[in-house]
mmCIF file of C-alpha atoms in Angstrom:
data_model
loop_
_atom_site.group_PDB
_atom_site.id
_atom_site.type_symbol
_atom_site.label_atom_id
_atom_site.label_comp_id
_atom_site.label_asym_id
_atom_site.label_seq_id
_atom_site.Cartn_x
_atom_site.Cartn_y
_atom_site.Cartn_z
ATOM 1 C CA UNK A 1 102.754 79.702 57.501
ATOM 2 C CA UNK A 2 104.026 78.236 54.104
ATOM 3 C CA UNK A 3 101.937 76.076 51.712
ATOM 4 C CA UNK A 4 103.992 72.863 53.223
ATOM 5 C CA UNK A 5 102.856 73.794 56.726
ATOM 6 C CA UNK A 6 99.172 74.929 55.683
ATOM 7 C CA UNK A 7 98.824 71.690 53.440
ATOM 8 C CA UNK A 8 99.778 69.621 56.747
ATOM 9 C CA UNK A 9 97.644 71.364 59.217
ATOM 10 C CA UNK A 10 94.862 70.441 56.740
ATOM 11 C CA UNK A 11 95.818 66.773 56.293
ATOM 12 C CA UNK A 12 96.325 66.700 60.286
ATOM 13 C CA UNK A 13 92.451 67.986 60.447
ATOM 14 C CA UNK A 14 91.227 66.035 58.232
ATOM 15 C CA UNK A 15 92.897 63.163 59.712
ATOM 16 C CA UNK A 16 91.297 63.858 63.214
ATOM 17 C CA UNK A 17 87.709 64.097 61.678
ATOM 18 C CA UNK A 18 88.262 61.061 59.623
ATOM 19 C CA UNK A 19 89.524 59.195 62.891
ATOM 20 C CA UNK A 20 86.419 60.644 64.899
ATOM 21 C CA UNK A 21 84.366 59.453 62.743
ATOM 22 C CA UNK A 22 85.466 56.253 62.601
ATOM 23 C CA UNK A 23 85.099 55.872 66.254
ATOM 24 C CA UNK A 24 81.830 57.389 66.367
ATOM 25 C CA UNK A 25 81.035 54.771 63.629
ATOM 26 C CA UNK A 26 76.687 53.266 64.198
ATOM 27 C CA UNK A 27 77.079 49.579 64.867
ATOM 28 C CA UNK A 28 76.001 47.653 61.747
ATOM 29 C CA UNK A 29 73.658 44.748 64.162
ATOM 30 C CA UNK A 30 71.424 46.149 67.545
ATOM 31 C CA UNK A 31 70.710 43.070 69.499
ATOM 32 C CA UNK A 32 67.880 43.143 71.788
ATOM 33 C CA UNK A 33 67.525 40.743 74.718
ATOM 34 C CA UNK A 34 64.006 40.072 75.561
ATOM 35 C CA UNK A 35 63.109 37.886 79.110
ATOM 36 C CA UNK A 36 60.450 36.033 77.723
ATOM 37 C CA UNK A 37 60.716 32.545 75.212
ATOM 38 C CA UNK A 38 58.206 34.228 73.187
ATOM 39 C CA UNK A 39 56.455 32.323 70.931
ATOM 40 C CA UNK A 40 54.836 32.020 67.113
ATOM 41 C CA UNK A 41 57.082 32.274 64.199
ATOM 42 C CA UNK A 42 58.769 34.480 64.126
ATOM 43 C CA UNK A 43 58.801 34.754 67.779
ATOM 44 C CA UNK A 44 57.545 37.687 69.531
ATOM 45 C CA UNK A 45 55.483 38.735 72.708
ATOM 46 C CA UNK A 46 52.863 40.487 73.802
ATOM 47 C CA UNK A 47 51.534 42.285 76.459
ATOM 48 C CA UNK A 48 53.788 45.218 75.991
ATOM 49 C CA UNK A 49 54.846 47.856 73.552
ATOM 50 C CA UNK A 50 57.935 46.624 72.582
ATOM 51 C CA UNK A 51 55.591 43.530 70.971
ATOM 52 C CA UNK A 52 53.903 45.560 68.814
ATOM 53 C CA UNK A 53 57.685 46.828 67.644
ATOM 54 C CA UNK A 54 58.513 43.608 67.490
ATOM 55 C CA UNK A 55 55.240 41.740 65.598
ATOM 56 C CA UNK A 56 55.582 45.175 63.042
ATOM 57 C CA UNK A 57 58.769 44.843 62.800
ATOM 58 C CA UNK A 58 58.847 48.946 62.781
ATOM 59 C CA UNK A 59 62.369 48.714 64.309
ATOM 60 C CA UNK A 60 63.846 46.371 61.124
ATOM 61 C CA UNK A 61 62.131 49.154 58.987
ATOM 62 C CA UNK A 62 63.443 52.133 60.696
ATOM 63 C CA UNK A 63 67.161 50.794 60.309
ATOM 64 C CA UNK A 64 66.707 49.441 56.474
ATOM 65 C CA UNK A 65 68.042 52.426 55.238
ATOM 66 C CA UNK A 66 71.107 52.849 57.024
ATOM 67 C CA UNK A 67 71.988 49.154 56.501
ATOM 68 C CA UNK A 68 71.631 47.826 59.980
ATOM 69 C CA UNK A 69 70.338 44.795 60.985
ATOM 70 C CA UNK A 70 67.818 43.676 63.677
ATOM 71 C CA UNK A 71 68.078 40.652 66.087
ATOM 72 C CA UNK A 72 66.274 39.977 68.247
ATOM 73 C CA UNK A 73 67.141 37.279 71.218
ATOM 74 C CA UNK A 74 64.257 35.592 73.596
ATOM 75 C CA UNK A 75 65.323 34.418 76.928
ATOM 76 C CA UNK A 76 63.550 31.184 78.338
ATOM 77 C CA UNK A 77 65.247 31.989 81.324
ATOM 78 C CA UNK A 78 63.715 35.354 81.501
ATOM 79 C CA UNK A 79 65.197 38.202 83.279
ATOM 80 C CA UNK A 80 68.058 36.162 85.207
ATOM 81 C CA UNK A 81 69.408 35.211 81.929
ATOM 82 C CA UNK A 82 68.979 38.218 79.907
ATOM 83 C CA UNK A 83 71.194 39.220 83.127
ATOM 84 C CA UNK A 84 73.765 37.478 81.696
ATOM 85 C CA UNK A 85 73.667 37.941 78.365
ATOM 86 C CA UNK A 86 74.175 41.556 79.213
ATOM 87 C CA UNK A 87 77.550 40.993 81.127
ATOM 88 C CA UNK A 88 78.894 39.071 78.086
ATOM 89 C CA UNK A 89 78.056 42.145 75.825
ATOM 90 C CA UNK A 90 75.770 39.497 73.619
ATOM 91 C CA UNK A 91 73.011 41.781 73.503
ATOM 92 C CA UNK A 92 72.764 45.896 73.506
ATOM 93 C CA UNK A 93 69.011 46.613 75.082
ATOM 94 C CA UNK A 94 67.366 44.831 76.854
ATOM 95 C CA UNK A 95 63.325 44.441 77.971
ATOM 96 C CA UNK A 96 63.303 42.893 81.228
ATOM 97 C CA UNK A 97 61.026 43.430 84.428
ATOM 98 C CA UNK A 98 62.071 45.535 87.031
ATOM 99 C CA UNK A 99 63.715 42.858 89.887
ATOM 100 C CA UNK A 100 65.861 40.911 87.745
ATOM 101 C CA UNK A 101 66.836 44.748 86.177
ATOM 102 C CA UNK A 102 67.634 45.749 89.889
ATOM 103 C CA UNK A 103 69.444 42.400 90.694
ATOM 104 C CA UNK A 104 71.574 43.257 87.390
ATOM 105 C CA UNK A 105 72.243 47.034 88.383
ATOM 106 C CA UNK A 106 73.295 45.660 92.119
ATOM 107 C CA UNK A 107 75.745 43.143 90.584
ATOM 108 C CA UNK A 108 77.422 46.038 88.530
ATOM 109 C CA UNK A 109 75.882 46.181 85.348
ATOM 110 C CA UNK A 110 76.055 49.241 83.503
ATOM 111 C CA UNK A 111 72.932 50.031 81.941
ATOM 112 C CA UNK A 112 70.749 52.600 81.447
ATOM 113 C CA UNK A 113 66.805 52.410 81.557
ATOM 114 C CA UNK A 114 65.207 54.447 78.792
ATOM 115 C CA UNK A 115 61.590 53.833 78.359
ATOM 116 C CA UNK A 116 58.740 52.196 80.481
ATOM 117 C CA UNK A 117 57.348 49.158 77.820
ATOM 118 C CA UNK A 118 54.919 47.339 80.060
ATOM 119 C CA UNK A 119 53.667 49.443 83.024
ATOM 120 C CA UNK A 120 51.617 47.580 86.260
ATOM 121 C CA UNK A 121 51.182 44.377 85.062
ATOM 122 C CA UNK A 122 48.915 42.086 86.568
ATOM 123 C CA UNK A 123 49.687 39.144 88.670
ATOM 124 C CA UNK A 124 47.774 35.882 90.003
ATOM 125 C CA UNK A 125 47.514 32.773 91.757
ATOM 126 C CA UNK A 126 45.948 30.149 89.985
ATOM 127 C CA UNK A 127 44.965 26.453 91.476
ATOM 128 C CA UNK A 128 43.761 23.046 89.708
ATOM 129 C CA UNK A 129 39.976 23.210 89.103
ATOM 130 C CA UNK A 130 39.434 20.593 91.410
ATOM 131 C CA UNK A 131 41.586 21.980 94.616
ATOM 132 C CA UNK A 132 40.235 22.910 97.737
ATOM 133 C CA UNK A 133 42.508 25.833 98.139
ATOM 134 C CA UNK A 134 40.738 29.152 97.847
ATOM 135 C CA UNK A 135 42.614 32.135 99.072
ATOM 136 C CA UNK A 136 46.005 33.160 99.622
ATOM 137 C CA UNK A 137 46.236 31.875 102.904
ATOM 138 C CA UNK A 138 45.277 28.257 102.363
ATOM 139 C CA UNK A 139 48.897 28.287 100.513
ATOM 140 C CA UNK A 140 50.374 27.688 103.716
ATOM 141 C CA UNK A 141 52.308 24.838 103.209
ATOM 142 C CA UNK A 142 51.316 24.067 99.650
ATOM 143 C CA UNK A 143 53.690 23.267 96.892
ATOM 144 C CA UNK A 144 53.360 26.698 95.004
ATOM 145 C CA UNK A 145 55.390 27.780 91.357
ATOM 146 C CA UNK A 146 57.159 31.055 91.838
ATOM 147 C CA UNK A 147 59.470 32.155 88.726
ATOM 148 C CA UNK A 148 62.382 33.598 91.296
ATOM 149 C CA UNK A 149 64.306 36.254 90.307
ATOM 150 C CA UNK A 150 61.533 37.549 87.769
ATOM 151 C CA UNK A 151 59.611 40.528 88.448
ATOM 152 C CA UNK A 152 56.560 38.703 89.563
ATOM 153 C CA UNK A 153 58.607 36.960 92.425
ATOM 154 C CA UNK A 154 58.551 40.360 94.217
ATOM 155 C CA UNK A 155 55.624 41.236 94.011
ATOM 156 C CA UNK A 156 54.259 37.283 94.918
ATOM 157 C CA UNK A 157 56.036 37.997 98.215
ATOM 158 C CA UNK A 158 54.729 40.930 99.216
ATOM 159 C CA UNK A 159 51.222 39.228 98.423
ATOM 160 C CA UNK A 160 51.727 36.374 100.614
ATOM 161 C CA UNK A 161 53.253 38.937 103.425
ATOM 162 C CA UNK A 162 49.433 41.296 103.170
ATOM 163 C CA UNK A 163 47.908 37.950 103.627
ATOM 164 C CA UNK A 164 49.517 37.047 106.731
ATOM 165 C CA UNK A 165 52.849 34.538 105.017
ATOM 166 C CA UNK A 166 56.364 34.710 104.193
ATOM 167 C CA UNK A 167 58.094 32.477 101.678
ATOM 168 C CA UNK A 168 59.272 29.643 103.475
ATOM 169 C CA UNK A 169 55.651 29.405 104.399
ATOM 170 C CA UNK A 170 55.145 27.770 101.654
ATOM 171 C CA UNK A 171 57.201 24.949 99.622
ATOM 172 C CA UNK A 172 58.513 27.226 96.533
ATOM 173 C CA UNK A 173 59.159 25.411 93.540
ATOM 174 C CA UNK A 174 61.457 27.461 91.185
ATOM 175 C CA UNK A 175 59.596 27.093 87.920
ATOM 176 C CA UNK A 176 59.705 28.905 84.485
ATOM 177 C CA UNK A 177 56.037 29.800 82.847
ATOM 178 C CA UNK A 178 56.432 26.290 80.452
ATOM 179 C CA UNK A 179 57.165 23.892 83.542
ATOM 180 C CA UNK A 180 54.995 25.839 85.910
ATOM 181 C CA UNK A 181 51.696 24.819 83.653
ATOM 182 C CA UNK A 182 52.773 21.182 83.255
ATOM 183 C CA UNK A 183 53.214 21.007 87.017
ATOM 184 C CA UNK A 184 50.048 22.333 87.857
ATOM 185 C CA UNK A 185 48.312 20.214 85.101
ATOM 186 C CA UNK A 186 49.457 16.882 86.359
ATOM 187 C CA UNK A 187 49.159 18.271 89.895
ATOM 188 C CA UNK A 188 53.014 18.202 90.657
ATOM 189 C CA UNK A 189 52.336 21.265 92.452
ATOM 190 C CA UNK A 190 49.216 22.476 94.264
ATOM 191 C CA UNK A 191 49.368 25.865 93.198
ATOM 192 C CA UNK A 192 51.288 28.648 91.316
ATOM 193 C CA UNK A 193 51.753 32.638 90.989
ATOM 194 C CA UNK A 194 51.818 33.980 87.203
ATOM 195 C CA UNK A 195 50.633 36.237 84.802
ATOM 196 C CA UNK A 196 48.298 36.266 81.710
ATOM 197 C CA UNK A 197 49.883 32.839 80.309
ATOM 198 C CA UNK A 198 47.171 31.283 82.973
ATOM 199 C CA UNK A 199 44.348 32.463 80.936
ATOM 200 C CA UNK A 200 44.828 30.086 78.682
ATOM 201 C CA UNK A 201 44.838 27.471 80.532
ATOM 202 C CA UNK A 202 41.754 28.294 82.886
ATOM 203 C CA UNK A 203 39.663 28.391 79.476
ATOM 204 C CA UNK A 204 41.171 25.149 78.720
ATOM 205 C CA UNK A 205 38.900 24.377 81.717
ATOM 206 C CA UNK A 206 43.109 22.757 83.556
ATOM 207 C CA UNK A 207 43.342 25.671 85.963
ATOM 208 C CA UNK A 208 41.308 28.091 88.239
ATOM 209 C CA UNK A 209 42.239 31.979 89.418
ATOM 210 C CA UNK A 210 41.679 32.088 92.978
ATOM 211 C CA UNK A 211 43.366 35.561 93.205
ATOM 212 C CA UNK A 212 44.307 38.606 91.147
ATOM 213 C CA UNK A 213 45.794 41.737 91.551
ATOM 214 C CA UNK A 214 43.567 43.109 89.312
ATOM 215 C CA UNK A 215 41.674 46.251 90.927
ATOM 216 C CA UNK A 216 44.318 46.549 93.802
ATOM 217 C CA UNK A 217 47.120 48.682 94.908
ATOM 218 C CA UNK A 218 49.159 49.287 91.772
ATOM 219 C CA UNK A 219 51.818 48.474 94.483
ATOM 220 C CA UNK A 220 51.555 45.165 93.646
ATOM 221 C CA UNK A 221 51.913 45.223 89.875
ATOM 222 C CA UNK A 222 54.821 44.728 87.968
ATOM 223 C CA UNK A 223 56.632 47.045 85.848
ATOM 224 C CA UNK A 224 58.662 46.334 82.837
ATOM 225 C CA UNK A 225 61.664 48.300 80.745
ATOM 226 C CA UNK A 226 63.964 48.569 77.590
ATOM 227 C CA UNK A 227 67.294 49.334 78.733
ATOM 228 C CA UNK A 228 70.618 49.814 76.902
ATOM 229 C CA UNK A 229 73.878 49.110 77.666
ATOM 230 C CA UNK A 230 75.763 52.124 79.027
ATOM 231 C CA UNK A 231 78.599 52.084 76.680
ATOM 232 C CA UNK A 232 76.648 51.087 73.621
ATOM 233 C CA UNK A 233 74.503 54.288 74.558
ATOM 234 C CA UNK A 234 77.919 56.501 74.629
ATOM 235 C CA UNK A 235 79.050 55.144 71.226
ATOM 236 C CA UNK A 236 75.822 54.679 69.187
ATOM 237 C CA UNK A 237 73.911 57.929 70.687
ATOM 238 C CA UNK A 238 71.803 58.128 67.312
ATOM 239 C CA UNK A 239 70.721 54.454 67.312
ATOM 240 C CA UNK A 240 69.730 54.104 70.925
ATOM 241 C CA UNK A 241 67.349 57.785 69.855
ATOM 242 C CA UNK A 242 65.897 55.634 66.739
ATOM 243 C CA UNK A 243 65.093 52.654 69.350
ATOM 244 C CA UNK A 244 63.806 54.696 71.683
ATOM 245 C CA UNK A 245 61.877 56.547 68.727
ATOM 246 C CA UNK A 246 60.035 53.868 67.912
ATOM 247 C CA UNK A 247 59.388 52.333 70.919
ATOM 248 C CA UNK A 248 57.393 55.566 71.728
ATOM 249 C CA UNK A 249 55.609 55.233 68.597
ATOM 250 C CA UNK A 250 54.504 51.982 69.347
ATOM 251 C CA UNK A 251 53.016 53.082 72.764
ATOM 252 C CA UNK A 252 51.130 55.615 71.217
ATOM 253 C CA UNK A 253 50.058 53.090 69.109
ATOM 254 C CA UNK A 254 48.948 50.575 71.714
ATOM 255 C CA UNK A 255 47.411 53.061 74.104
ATOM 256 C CA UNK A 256 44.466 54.077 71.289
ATOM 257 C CA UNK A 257 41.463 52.838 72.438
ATOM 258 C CA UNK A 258 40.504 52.586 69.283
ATOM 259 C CA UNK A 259 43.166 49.858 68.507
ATOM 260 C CA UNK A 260 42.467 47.708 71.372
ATOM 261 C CA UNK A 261 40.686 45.025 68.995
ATOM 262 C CA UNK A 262 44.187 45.225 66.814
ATOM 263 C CA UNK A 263 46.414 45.380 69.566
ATOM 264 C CA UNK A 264 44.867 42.265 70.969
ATOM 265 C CA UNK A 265 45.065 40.592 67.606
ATOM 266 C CA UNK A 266 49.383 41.244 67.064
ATOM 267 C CA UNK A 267 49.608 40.148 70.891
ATOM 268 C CA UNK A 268 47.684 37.157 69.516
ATOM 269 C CA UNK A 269 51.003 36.138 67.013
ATOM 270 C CA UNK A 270 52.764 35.388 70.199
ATOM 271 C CA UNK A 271 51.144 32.011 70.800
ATOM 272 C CA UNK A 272 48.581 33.585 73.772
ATOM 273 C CA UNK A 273 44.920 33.716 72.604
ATOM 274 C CA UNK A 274 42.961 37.322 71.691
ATOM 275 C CA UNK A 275 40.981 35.752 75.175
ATOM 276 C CA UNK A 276 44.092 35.509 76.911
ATOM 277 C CA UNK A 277 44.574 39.635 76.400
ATOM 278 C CA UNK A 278 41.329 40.586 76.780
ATOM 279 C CA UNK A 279 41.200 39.247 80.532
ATOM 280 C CA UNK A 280 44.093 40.683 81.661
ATOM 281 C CA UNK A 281 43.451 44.004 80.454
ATOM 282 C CA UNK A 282 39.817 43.632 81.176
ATOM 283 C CA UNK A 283 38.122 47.693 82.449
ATOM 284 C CA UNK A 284 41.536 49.061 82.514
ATOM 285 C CA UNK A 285 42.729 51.928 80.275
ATOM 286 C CA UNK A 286 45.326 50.964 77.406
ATOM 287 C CA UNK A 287 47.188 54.361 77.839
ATOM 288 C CA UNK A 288 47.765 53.702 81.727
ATOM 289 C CA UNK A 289 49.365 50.682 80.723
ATOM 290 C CA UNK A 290 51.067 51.283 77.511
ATOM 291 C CA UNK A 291 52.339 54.888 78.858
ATOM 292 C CA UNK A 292 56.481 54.623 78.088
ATOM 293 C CA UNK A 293 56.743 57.631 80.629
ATOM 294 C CA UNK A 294 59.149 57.713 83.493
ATOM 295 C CA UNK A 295 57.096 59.258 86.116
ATOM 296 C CA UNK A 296 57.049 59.460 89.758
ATOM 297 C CA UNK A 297 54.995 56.410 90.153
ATOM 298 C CA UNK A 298 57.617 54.480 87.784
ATOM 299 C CA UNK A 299 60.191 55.501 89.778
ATOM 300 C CA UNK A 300 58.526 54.820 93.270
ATOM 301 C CA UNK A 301 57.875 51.377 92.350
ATOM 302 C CA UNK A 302 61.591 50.829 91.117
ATOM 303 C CA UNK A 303 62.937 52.293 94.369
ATOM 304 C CA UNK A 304 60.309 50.251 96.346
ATOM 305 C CA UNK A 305 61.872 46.968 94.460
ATOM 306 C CA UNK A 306 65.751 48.461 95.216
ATOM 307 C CA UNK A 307 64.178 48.226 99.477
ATOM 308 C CA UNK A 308 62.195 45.134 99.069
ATOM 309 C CA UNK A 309 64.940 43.293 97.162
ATOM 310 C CA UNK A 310 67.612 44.403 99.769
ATOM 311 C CA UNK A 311 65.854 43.625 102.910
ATOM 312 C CA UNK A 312 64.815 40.105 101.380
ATOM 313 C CA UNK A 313 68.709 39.360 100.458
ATOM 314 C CA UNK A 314 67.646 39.038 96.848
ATOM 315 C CA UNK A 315 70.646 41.528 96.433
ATOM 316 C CA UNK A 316 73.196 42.486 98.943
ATOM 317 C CA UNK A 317 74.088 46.179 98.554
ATOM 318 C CA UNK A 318 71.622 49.123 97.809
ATOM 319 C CA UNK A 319 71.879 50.848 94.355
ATOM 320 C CA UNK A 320 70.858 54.093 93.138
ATOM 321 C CA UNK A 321 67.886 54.717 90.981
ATOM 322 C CA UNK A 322 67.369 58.626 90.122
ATOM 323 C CA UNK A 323 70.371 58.426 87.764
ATOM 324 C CA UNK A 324 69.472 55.028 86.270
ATOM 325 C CA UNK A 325 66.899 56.779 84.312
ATOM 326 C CA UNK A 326 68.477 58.360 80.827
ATOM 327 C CA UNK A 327 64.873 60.384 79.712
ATOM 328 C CA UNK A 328 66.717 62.216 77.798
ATOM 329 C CA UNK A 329 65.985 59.865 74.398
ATOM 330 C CA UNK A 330 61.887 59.671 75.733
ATOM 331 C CA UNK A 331 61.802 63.581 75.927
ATOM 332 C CA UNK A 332 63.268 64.052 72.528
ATOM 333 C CA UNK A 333 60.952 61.290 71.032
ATOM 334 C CA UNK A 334 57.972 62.968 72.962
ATOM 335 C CA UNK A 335 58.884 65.936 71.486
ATOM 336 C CA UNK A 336 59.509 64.757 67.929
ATOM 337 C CA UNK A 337 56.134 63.034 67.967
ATOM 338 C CA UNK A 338 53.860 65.665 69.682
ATOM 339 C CA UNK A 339 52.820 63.623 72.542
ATOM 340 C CA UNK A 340 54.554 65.577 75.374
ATOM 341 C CA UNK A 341 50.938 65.665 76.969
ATOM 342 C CA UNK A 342 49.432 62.552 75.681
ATOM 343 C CA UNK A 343 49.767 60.167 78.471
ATOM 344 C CA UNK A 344 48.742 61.243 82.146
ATOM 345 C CA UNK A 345 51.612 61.179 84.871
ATOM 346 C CA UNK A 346 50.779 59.539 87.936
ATOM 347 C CA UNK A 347 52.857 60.319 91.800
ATOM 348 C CA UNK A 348 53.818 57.666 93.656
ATOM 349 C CA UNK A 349 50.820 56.049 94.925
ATOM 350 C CA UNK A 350 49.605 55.593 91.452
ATOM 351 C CA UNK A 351 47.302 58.490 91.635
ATOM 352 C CA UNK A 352 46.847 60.959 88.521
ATOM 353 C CA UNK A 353 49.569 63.534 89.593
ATOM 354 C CA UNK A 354 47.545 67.061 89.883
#
């Protein structure tokens, strides 16, 4: 080979690394979805991991140096809309529950699910403080709030069907958190299902718990994720590890017993009181619930949602779950951090696996 051939071999290499790397090139914004309106300024959440990330802002600091920005979107609309956003390509991950994720994989959305951020979350049924209605079965055709297509519709079905009710057993009013409260307040329903935002107003002395899923099967919890968008994944393979990086350090963070004062306190920036926290996390272990593992209880309750969701015609065709889950980011951030054997795995049932 002459120099004129050996010269453009070389400039023909180069050119193909030059034009890899350009199409390898790390997205200069990461937009993350999150189904919740948040609140305080800036906006945030609590309740999970990924609030601490957010509150910290660990995720804006881990990206500083490579000159990427952070943006984060909240969803009033919660999971349903975060739906959305993720068929336009408006966001890149997303933290949703794990119905309206389902409902999203079963109307084709490619995504991948990366790390638990919110494991067996509480729900309840709370009533004005001056109803007569005392138990699950005195809903029976009551007005009642029920956020559908969240991940606490679900499980709000399967309460009223262990207490003897279906859904049209009750007059369901499709209600966000917000509207839900002023309903209840002025009595424009008789009753609602929710989460921890009812603390608040019980200790404003406007509502009453009259159940709780506190204590119970972990069946009837609610699980919550940060996913990514399958193609964003295959392009920006470093970022989504950083992400996921984070996210893990943040759990490890939040599942410290010794930071449960703290933890309570950057929850607190979201708008929902320290008392608000306290109760719903009230004699249960941080790490149980701040665990980012996939294990086989995580992936039970997912496939359990996949069943219940089909056989209520909340989505029409069965999808796959075993290769939804890309652990492949957790297991190097686990590994990275030392905390392959920091959180317990639990089987199916929600026992400590042996």
């Amino acid at each position: 080979m002459n120099k004129l051939a050996r010269w453009a071999a070389r400039a023909a290499l180069s050119l193909a690394f030059a034009g890899a790397a350009s199409a390898a090139l790390a997205a200069d914004v990461i937009r993350i979805g999150v189904a919740t309106a948040g609140g305080g300024d800036p906006i945030t959440w609590g309740g999970s991991p990924g609030g601490v990330v957010r509150a910290n802002q660990w995720l804006e600091e881990a990206f500083k140096a490579d000159g990427v920005k952070v943006e984060w979107l909240f969803f009033k609309g919660a999971g349903p809309a975060v739906n959305e956003a993720l068929s336009n390509r408006q966001i890149d991950f997303a933290y949703q529950g794990d119905l309206p994720a389902v409902v999203g994989r079963a109307n084709g959305l490619k995504t991948k699910l990366l790390v638990i951020s919110g494991a067996r979350n509480n729900l309840y049924v709370v009533v004005p403080p001056d109803s007569k209605l005392s138990r699950i079965e005195d809903l029976k055709g009551q007005r009642v709030s029920i956020f559908r297509g969240t991940n606490g519709h679900l499980v709000a079905i399967n309460v009223l069907a262990d207490h003897g009710l279906s859904e049209r057993d009750i007059k369901g009013v499709n209600l966000d958190a917000g509207s839900a409260q002023a309903a209840l307040v002025s009595h424009g329903v008789d009753a609602a299902f929710g989460g921890y935002e009812w603390f608040k107003v019980r200790d404003q002395g406007l509502a009453k718990v009259i159940y709780s899923t506190q204590g119970q099967d972990p069946a009837y919890t609610r699980q919550a994720a940060l996913l990514v968008r399958e193609d964003f994944a295959k392009e920006n393979p470093a970022q989504v590890q950083k992400v996921v990086d984070v996210f893990v350090r943040a759990s490890r963070w939040a599942s410290d017993e010794k930071n449960r004062d703290a933890l309570f306190k950057v929850w607190e920036k979201s708008g929902v009181p320290y008392a608000s926290w306290a109760a719903e996390f009230d004699k249960q272990d941080l790490a149980a619930r701040n665990s980012p593992l996939v294990d086989d209880f995580i992936v039970a309750r997912y496939k359990a949602v996949v069943a219940d969701a089909l056989k209520l015609k909340l989505i029409r065709r069965e999808v796959s779950v075993d290769d939804w889950f890309d652990t492949r980011y957790l297991d190097q951030a686990l590994k990275n951090q030392g905390l392959e054997h920091y959180w317990t795995r639990f089987d199916a049932k929600g026992k400590p696996a042996s």
